[in-house]
């Protein structure tokens, strides 16, 4: 059964399922961190009245980096709100449009439409009087025929009173009202290129910067981020969306200190040195990421102590020792693999192997080798280099865990390494793709004999060629095979980043970490 281009079935029949718990743990930790407190965003876009309530962000509010599959929000994040929710739940606290959930926004941006019901216009008026900042043009009529034509005249008169005029001024105009203001005219209410519904993000961004509100996170590496805030903590989920390692300096908008890195891969927490105060209530610090790596950076807003000077926190990556093999590799013959173990003198991509049983193999293969260690006392990682796609590592009989994302490495516990004869076992799983391609090859038809296990035909044999089947022939006979297996290089590397003994990220489940 296949879902075509719409996803995959997430169940026990996946090749990597015996190792999937590590990924599920990662998702659970990320989800738990992203449930803390409230989301932080600066801009609130109001959707137009009337169906459908579909929000399309301004084109320039999203990144457009080459290779982007998902376009990210830029440095001043945004949310959207429907007219009904704004009417029923919005209020102003200290100049921010706020909601009972705790979400708050520095500016409310109206859609560039000429209609608004009297009820919604009255709500906008009240929010501005209470201290909100609103960006938008005045409405000229109601979208409803209720009370027509008097209602249109009432909307126009109220809009003229709030905005001071109905014709858009050439330059930016700030119309004060009560404790708040309405901004319009000039670039601030001009739609961006390709947009018709909202003013350009660039003009809103410029006003926020001028008002002294820096970006939530800025860097020279185009990092993806999302911030949550609790009573005590600022939590930033930060990710490198590129396929290359990244070292950069990032600036966080936070009044916290004592930053920590919460690693959702293994649940560990460690301090991040090298942070220093910057302008407008921000902190800057060096960060490093493996390709496609992400983690949570946390600042404690109630901690005390002076900030440290900026100093890079970059672990050495030079190998202490490369583990070159040879490797004994066992494939599962049930899925077309060789009956006997195969020796790999060096690590080899299965898809390039001369044996069809390896070239088209999908499933789990077990690599084993012996090696001597140069030092048994040093703190070391076992780095697998490149893995396609998931691996479980066992060293001297001890399970060191599963790796499914870069960097593919595990920590070696103290006392586990031996000077001589270390036994290393690495189980590697790829996806079903290559086996499906192999089953499309013409020579694979009716090449093996199977037996019926039960029923009227129990014990009788029949000819079969395929190891797999699907309701759609997604891979074709000539489809490109995917790189598979342990590609390495496998090496011992130093673990020289400072570690913090803690209860770990999993402790977020405790009541003490939940906001009241």
PDB file of N, CA and C in Angstrom, residues 19 29 80 145 148 163 166 172 236 240 257 268 292 325 336 340-341 348 381 400 407 426 445 455 464 502:
ATOM      1  N   UNK A  19      14.602   0.703  14.691  1.00  0.00           N
ATOM      2  CA  UNK A  19      15.430   1.791  15.205  1.00  0.00           C
ATOM      3  C   UNK A  19      14.659   3.101  15.351  1.00  0.00           C
ATOM      4  N   UNK A  29      10.720  15.331  22.349  1.00  0.00           N
ATOM      5  CA  UNK A  29      11.456  16.377  23.066  1.00  0.00           C
ATOM      6  C   UNK A  29      11.253  17.737  22.407  1.00  0.00           C
ATOM      7  N   UNK A  80      -1.486  35.494  12.095  1.00  0.00           N
ATOM      8  CA  UNK A  80      -2.693  36.076  11.507  1.00  0.00           C
ATOM      9  C   UNK A  80      -3.866  35.822  12.436  1.00  0.00           C
ATOM     10  N   UNK A 145     -24.751  44.185   3.480  1.00  0.00           N
ATOM     11  CA  UNK A 145     -25.897  44.996   3.063  1.00  0.00           C
ATOM     12  C   UNK A 145     -26.832  45.308   4.225  1.00  0.00           C
ATOM     13  N   UNK A 148     -27.838  48.977   4.794  1.00  0.00           N
ATOM     14  CA  UNK A 148     -27.480  49.743   3.593  1.00  0.00           C
ATOM     15  C   UNK A 148     -28.596  50.749   3.248  1.00  0.00           C
ATOM     16  N   UNK A 163      -8.718  58.197  10.896  1.00  0.00           N
ATOM     17  CA  UNK A 163      -7.521  58.377  10.063  1.00  0.00           C
ATOM     18  C   UNK A 163      -7.235  59.851   9.772  1.00  0.00           C
ATOM     19  N   UNK A 166      -9.469  60.374   4.088  1.00  0.00           N
ATOM     20  CA  UNK A 166      -9.699  59.121   3.372  1.00  0.00           C
ATOM     21  C   UNK A 166      -8.706  58.912   2.235  1.00  0.00           C
ATOM     22  N   UNK A 172       4.599  59.044   4.962  1.00  0.00           N
ATOM     23  CA  UNK A 172       4.122  58.360   6.163  1.00  0.00           C
ATOM     24  C   UNK A 172       3.457  59.354   7.102  1.00  0.00           C
ATOM     25  N   UNK A 236      14.556  29.294  22.077  1.00  0.00           N
ATOM     26  CA  UNK A 236      14.662  29.482  20.635  1.00  0.00           C
ATOM     27  C   UNK A 236      15.001  28.143  19.996  1.00  0.00           C
ATOM     28  N   UNK A 240      19.760  24.829  11.158  1.00  0.00           N
ATOM     29  CA  UNK A 240      20.499  25.062   9.924  1.00  0.00           C
ATOM     30  C   UNK A 240      19.774  24.332   8.801  1.00  0.00           C
ATOM     31  N   UNK A 257      20.002  35.498  30.344  1.00  0.00           N
ATOM     32  CA  UNK A 257      21.441  35.251  30.316  1.00  0.00           C
ATOM     33  C   UNK A 257      21.667  33.762  30.548  1.00  0.00           C
ATOM     34  N   UNK A 268      20.280  15.890  26.218  1.00  0.00           N
ATOM     35  CA  UNK A 268      21.296  16.502  27.072  1.00  0.00           C
ATOM     36  C   UNK A 268      21.177  18.022  27.071  1.00  0.00           C
ATOM     37  N   UNK A 292      21.932  20.457   8.371  1.00  0.00           N
ATOM     38  CA  UNK A 292      20.529  20.214   8.747  1.00  0.00           C
ATOM     39  C   UNK A 292      20.341  19.998  10.254  1.00  0.00           C
ATOM     40  N   UNK A 325      38.553  -0.752   9.032  1.00  0.00           N
ATOM     41  CA  UNK A 325      38.071  -2.094   8.707  1.00  0.00           C
ATOM     42  C   UNK A 325      39.213  -3.095   8.651  1.00  0.00           C
ATOM     43  N   UNK A 336      16.548 -10.608  -0.166  1.00  0.00           N
ATOM     44  CA  UNK A 336      17.393 -10.662  -1.358  1.00  0.00           C
ATOM     45  C   UNK A 336      18.862 -10.484  -1.099  1.00  0.00           C
ATOM     46  N   UNK A 340      25.610 -15.545   2.769  1.00  0.00           N
ATOM     47  CA  UNK A 340      26.772 -15.542   3.637  1.00  0.00           C
ATOM     48  C   UNK A 340      27.273 -14.113   3.864  1.00  0.00           C
ATOM     49  N   UNK A 341      27.961 -13.876   4.998  1.00  0.00           N
ATOM     50  CA  UNK A 341      28.536 -12.546   5.227  1.00  0.00           C
ATOM     51  C   UNK A 341      29.493 -12.150   4.108  1.00  0.00           C
ATOM     52  N   UNK A 348      31.640   0.720   1.436  1.00  0.00           N
ATOM     53  CA  UNK A 348      31.150   0.767   0.062  1.00  0.00           C
ATOM     54  C   UNK A 348      29.670   1.112   0.042  1.00  0.00           C
ATOM     55  N   UNK A 381      34.057  10.706  20.941  1.00  0.00           N
ATOM     56  CA  UNK A 381      32.893  10.324  20.157  1.00  0.00           C
ATOM     57  C   UNK A 381      33.295   9.210  19.195  1.00  0.00           C
ATOM     58  N   UNK A 400      25.034   1.829  22.242  1.00  0.00           N
ATOM     59  CA  UNK A 400      25.309   3.264  22.385  1.00  0.00           C
ATOM     60  C   UNK A 400      24.236   4.133  21.746  1.00  0.00           C
ATOM     61  N   UNK A 407      25.191  15.370  12.953  1.00  0.00           N
ATOM     62  CA  UNK A 407      26.349  14.489  12.785  1.00  0.00           C
ATOM     63  C   UNK A 407      26.053  13.075  13.296  1.00  0.00           C
ATOM     64  N   UNK A 426      27.722  -2.211  13.930  1.00  0.00           N
ATOM     65  CA  UNK A 426      26.880  -1.111  13.467  1.00  0.00           C
ATOM     66  C   UNK A 426      25.798  -1.687  12.566  1.00  0.00           C
ATOM     67  N   UNK A 445      11.862 -11.799 -12.587  1.00  0.00           N
ATOM     68  CA  UNK A 445      10.550 -12.427 -12.642  1.00  0.00           C
ATOM     69  C   UNK A 445      10.665 -13.934 -12.431  1.00  0.00           C
ATOM     70  N   UNK A 455      -3.340 -23.171   4.677  1.00  0.00           N
ATOM     71  CA  UNK A 455      -4.456 -23.274   3.751  1.00  0.00           C
ATOM     72  C   UNK A 455      -4.401 -24.545   2.928  1.00  0.00           C
ATOM     73  N   UNK A 464       8.109 -17.060  -7.673  1.00  0.00           N
ATOM     74  CA  UNK A 464       7.903 -15.640  -7.398  1.00  0.00           C
ATOM     75  C   UNK A 464       9.166 -14.876  -7.748  1.00  0.00           C
ATOM     76  N   UNK A 502      23.050  17.249  34.226  1.00  0.00           N
ATOM     77  CA  UNK A 502      21.696  17.733  34.464  1.00  0.00           C
ATOM     78  C   UNK A 502      20.726  16.601  34.278  1.00  0.00           C
TER      79      UNK A 502
END
